[in-house]
Coordinates of C-alpha atoms in Angstrom, one line a residue:
X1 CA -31.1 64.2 9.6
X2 CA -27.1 64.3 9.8
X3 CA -26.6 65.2 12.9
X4 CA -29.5 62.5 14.0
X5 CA -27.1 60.2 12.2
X6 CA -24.3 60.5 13.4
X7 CA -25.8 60.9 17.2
X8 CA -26.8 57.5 16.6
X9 CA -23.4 56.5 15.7
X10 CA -22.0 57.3 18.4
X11 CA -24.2 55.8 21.0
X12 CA -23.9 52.2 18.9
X13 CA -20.0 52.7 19.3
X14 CA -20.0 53.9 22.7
X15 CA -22.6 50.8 23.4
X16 CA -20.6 48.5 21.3
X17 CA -17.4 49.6 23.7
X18 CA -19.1 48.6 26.6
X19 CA -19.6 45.5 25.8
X20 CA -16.4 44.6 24.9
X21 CA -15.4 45.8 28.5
X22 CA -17.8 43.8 30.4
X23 CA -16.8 40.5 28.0
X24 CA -13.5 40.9 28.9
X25 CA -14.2 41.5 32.6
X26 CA -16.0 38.4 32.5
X27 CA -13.7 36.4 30.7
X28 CA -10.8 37.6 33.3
X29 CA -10.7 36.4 36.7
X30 CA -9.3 39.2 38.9
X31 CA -6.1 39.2 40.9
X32 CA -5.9 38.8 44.4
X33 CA -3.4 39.0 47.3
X34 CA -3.5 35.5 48.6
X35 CA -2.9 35.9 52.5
X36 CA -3.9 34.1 55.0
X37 CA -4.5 37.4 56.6
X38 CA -8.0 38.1 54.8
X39 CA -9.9 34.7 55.6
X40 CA -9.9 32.1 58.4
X41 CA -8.4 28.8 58.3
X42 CA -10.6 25.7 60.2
X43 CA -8.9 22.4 60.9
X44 CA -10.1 19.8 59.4
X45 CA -11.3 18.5 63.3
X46 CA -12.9 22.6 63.7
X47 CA -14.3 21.7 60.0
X48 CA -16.0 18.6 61.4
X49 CA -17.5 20.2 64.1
X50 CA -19.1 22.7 62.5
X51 CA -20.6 20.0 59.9
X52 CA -21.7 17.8 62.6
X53 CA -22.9 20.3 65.2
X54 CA -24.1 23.6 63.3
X55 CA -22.8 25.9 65.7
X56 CA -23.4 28.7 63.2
X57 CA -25.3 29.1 59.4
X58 CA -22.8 28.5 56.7
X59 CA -22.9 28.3 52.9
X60 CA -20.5 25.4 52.1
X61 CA -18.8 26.0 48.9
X62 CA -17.1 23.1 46.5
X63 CA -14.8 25.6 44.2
X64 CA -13.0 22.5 42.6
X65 CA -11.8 22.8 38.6
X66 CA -13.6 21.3 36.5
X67 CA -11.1 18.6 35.5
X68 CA -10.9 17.3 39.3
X69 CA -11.1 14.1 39.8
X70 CA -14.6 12.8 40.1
X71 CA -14.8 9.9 42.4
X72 CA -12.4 8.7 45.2
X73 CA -12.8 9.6 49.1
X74 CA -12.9 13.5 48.4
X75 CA -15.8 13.1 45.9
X76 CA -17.5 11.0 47.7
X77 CA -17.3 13.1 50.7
X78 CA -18.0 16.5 48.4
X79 CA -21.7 14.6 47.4
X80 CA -22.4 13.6 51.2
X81 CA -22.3 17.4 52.6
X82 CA -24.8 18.6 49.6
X83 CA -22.0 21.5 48.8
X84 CA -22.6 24.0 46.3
X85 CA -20.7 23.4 43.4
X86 CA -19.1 26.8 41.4
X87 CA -16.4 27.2 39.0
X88 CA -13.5 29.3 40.0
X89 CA -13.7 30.7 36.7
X90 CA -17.3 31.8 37.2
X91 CA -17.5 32.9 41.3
X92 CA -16.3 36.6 40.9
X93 CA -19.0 37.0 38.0
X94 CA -21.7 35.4 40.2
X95 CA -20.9 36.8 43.4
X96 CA -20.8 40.5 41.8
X97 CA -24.0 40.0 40.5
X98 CA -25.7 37.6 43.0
X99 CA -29.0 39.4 42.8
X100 CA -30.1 38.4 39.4
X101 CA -27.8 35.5 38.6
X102 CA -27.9 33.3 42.2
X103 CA -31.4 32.2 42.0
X104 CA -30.8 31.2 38.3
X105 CA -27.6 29.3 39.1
X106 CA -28.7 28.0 42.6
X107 CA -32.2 28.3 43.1
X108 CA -32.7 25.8 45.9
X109 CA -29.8 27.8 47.8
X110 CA -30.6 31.5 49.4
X111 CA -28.4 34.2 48.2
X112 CA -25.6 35.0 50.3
X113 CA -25.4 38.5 51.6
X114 CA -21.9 40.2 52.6
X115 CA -22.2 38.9 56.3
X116 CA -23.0 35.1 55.1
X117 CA -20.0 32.6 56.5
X118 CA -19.3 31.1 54.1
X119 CA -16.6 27.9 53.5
X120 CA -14.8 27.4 51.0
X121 CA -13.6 23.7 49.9
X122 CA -11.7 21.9 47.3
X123 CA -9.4 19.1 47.5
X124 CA -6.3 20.0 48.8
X125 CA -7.0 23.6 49.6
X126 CA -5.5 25.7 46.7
X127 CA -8.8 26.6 44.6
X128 CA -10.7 27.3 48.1
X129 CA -7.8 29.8 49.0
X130 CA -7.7 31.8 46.2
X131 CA -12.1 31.8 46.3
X132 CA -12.0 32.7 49.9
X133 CA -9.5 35.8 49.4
X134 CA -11.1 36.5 45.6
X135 CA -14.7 36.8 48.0
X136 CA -12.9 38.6 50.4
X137 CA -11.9 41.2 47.9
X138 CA -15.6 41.8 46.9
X139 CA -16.8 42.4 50.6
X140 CA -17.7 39.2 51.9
X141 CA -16.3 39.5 55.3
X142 CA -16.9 36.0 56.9
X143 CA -15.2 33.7 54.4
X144 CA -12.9 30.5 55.5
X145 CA -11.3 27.5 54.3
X146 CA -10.6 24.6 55.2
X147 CA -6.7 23.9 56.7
X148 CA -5.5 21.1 54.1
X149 CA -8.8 21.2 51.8
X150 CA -11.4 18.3 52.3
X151 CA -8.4 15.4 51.6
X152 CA -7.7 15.9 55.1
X153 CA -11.4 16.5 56.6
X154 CA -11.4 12.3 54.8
X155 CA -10.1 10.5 57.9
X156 CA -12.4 12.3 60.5
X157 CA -15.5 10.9 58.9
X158 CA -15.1 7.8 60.2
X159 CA -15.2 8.5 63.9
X160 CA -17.9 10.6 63.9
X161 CA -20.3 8.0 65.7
X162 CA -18.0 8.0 69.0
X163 CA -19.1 11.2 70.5
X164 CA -15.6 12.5 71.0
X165 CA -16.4 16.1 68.8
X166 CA -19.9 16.5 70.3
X167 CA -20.7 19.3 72.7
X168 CA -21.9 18.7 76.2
X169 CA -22.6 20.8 79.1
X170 CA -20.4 18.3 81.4
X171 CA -17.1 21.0 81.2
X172 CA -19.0 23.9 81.5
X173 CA -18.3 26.1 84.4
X174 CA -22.2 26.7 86.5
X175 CA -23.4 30.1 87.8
X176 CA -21.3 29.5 91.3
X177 CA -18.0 28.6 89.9
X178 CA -18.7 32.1 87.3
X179 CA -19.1 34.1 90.9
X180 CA -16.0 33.0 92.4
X181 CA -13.7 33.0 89.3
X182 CA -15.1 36.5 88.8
X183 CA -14.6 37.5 92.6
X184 CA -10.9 36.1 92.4
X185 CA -10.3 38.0 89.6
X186 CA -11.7 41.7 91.6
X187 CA -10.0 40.7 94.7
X188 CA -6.7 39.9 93.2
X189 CA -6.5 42.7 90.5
X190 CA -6.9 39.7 87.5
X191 CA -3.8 37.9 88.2
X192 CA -5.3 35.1 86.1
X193 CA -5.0 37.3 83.2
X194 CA -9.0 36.5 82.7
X195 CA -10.2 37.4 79.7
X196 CA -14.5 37.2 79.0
X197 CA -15.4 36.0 76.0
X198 CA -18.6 36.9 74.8
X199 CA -19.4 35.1 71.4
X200 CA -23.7 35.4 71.6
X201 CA -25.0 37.4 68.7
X202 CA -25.7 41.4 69.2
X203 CA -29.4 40.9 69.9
X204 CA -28.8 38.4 73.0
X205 CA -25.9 40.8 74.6
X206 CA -28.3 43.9 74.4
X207 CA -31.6 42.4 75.5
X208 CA -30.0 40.0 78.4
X209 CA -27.0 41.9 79.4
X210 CA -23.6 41.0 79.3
X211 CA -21.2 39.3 82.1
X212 CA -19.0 42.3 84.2
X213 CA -15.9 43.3 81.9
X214 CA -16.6 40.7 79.2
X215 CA -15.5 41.6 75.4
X216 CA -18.0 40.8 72.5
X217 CA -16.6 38.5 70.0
X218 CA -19.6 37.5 68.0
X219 CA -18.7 33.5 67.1
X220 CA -19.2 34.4 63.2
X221 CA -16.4 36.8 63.5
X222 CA -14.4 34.3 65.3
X223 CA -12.6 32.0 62.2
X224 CA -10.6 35.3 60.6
X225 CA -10.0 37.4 63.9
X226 CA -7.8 34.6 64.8
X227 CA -5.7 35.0 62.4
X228 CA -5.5 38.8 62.2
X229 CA -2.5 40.3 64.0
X230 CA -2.9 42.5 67.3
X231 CA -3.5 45.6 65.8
X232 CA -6.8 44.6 63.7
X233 CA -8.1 42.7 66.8
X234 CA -7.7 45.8 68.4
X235 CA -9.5 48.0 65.3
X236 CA -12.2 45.0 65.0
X237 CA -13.3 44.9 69.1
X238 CA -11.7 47.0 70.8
X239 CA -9.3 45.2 73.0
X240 CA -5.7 43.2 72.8
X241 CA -5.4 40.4 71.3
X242 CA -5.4 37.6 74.0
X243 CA -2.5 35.5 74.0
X244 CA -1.5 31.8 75.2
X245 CA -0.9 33.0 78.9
X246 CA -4.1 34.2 79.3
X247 CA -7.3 32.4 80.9
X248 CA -10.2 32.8 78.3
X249 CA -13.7 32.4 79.3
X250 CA -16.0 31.5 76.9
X251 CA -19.9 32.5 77.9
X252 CA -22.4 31.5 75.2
X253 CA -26.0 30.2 75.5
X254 CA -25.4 27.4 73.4
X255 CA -23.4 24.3 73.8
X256 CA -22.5 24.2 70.5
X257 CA -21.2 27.5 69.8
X258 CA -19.5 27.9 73.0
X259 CA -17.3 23.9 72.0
X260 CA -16.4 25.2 68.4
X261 CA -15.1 28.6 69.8
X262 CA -12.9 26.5 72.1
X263 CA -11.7 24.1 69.1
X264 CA -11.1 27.7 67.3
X265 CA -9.2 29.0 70.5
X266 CA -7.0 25.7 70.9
X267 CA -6.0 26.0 67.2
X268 CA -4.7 29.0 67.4
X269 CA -2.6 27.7 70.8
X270 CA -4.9 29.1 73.0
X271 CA -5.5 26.2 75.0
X272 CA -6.3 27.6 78.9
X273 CA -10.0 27.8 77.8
X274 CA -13.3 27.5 79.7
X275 CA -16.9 27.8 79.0
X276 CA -20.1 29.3 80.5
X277 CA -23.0 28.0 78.8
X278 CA -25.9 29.0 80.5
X279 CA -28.6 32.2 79.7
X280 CA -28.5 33.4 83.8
X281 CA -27.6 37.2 84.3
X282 CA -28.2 39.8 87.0
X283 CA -31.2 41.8 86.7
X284 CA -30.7 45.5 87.6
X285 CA -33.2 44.8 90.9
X286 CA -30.2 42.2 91.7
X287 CA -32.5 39.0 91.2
X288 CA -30.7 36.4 89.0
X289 CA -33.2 35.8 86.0
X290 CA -32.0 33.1 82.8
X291 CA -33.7 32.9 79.3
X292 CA -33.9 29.9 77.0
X293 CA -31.7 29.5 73.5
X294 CA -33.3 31.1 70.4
X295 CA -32.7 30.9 66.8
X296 CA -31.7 34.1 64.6
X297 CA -34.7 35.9 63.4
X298 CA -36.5 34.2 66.1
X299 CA -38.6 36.4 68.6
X300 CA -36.9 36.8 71.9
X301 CA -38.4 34.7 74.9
X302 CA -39.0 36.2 78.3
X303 CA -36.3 36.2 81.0
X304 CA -37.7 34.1 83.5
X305 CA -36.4 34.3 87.4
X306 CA -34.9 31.4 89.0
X307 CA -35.5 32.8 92.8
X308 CA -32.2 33.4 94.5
X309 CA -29.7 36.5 94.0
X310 CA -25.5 37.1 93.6
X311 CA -24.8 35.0 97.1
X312 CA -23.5 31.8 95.7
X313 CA -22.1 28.6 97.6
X314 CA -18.6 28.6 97.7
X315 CA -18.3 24.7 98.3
X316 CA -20.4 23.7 95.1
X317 CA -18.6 26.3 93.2
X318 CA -15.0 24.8 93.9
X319 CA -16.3 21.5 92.9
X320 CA -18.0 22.8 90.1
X321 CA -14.7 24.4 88.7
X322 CA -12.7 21.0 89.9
X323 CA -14.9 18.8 87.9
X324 CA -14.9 21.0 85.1
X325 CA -10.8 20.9 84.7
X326 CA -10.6 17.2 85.1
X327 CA -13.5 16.7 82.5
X328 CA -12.2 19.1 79.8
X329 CA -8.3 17.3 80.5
X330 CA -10.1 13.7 80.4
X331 CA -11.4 14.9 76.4
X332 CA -8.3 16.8 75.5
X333 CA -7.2 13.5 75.5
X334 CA -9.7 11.5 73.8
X335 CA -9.0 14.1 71.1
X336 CA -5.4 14.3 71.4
X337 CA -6.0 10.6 70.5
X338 CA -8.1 11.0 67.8
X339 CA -5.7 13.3 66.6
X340 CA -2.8 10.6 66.5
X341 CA -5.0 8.3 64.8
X342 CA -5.6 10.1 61.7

């Protein structure tokens, strides 16, 4: 009967140590390197975009203190785009145990996995840069903020009617212009310095092929590669870093994804960029075949052929590309503009 005792003894102390431990870890937020290194940063007009358009899934997250001012612009703006509000305080302790506390906390919300993008706001940025490296820390790979918090994302709600951020297919190269900017580039050994960028998702480069020495940049990876120095581009995909003197092509099968990649590109200073929007690809029988844009999770739709092969007209494809400069130079500055304004 002693010894049962004192064995029980023991396990209460031993439980009531643990408890102690976990109170304390709970009542600590843990430190973090802030760096700029270990999230992305969006401009308040790349911010915008991806409200307006949905180029990608996000979780958009209000991480404002609790003694924040609650009305003015910022609020007001914070209520329109249905964030989720969390503590600082409170997000380590939830995001460590998302699995049983999420669904309490947010139930209307799904529960954000390690690969969920997710953006952080507050309203000047501070809070949102020490959640998005605090998430980082735990594993969450595709975190951002927002360049100035949601104060500066204020004055770009009010020209959201005029079209000038939408996405349109107008200054996107066709499948002629692709041929001879890709010919050019064999016959002259690439003294464009063209670099392919392929942003699709894993399941669209594997089941329709891929464009001849393009690089897979999946767009959801996009926000904190660009701020990563050369040599983690290079552990991350397997190539150099491109740089400002370099021609980027951008091919995508959406519109959407393929404009905010290029608003990602140009803030970062990589402005000499062009798109390819469009789902045609060789077939290994040579015959050009396209397939239509499909959600994530969705089930894959058949290629279908279009009836012609890699001949292409030379003539329509020189227009193609001349149209395309003078269109993406005539809404540079529509946004440059826009730009001044705010």
């Amino acid at each position: 009967l002693s010894l049962i005792a004192w064995s029980v003894r023991v396990l209460r102390s031993a439980k009531h140590r643990d408890r102690a431990r976990n109170r304390q870890t709970l009542s600590s937020s843990p430190t973090v390197k802030l760096s700029k290194q270990s999230y992305g940063v969006l401009s308040p007009k790349a911010f915008w975009m991806l409200i307006e358009s949905k180029p990608v899934q996000y979780l958009l997250l209000d991480v404002r203190p609790a003694n924040d001012e609650t009305s003015g612009p910022v609020h007001e703006l914070s209520k329109r785009l249905n964030v989720t509000h969390i503590l600082p305080d409170e997000l380590a302790h939830v995001l460590r145990n998302r699995n049983t506390l999420w669904k309490k906390r947010f139930p209307d919300v799904p529960v954000p996995s390690l690969r969920t993008t997710m953006i952080f706001v507050s309203t000047h940025g501070h809070s949102s840069s020490h959640a998005a490296a605090l998430a980082t820390s735990l594993g969450f790979a595709r975190c951002s903020v927002v360049d100035g918090g949601l104060a500066a994302a204020v004055p770009l709600t009010h020209f959201e009617s005029n079209g000038v951020l939408s996405p349109s297919n107008k200054r996107a190269l066709s499948f002629d212009a692709l041929m001879l900017l890709l010919e050019t580039v064999r016959d002259n050994g690439n003294t464009l310095g063209l670099v392919i960028l392929d942003i699709r998702r894993f399941d669209e480069r594997t089941l329709y092929g891929a464009l001849e020495g393009s690089a897979h940049v999946p767009i959801d990876s996009l926000p904190k590669a660009l701020v990563s120095n050369d040599e983690d581009w290079i552990r991350m995909f397997r190539f150099h870093k491109p740089s400002a003197e370099d021609m980027l092509l951008i091919h995508s099968r959406c519109a959407k994804s393929a404009a905010w990649a290029k608003q990602l590109l140009s803030d970062a200073g990589l402005h000499n960029c062009h798109l390819y929007v469009d789902g045609t690809y060789p077939g290994p029988d040579g015959q050009i075949r396209t397939y239509e844009a499909y959600g994530e999770g969705d089930a894959p739709p058949e290629p279908v052929e279009i009836g012609r092969t890699l001949s292409f007209d030379r003539t329509k494809a020189e227009e193609n590309y001349l149209t395309c400069e003078s269109k993406s130079e005539e809404i540079e500055q529509q946004q440059q503009q826009l730009v001044v304004v705010v």
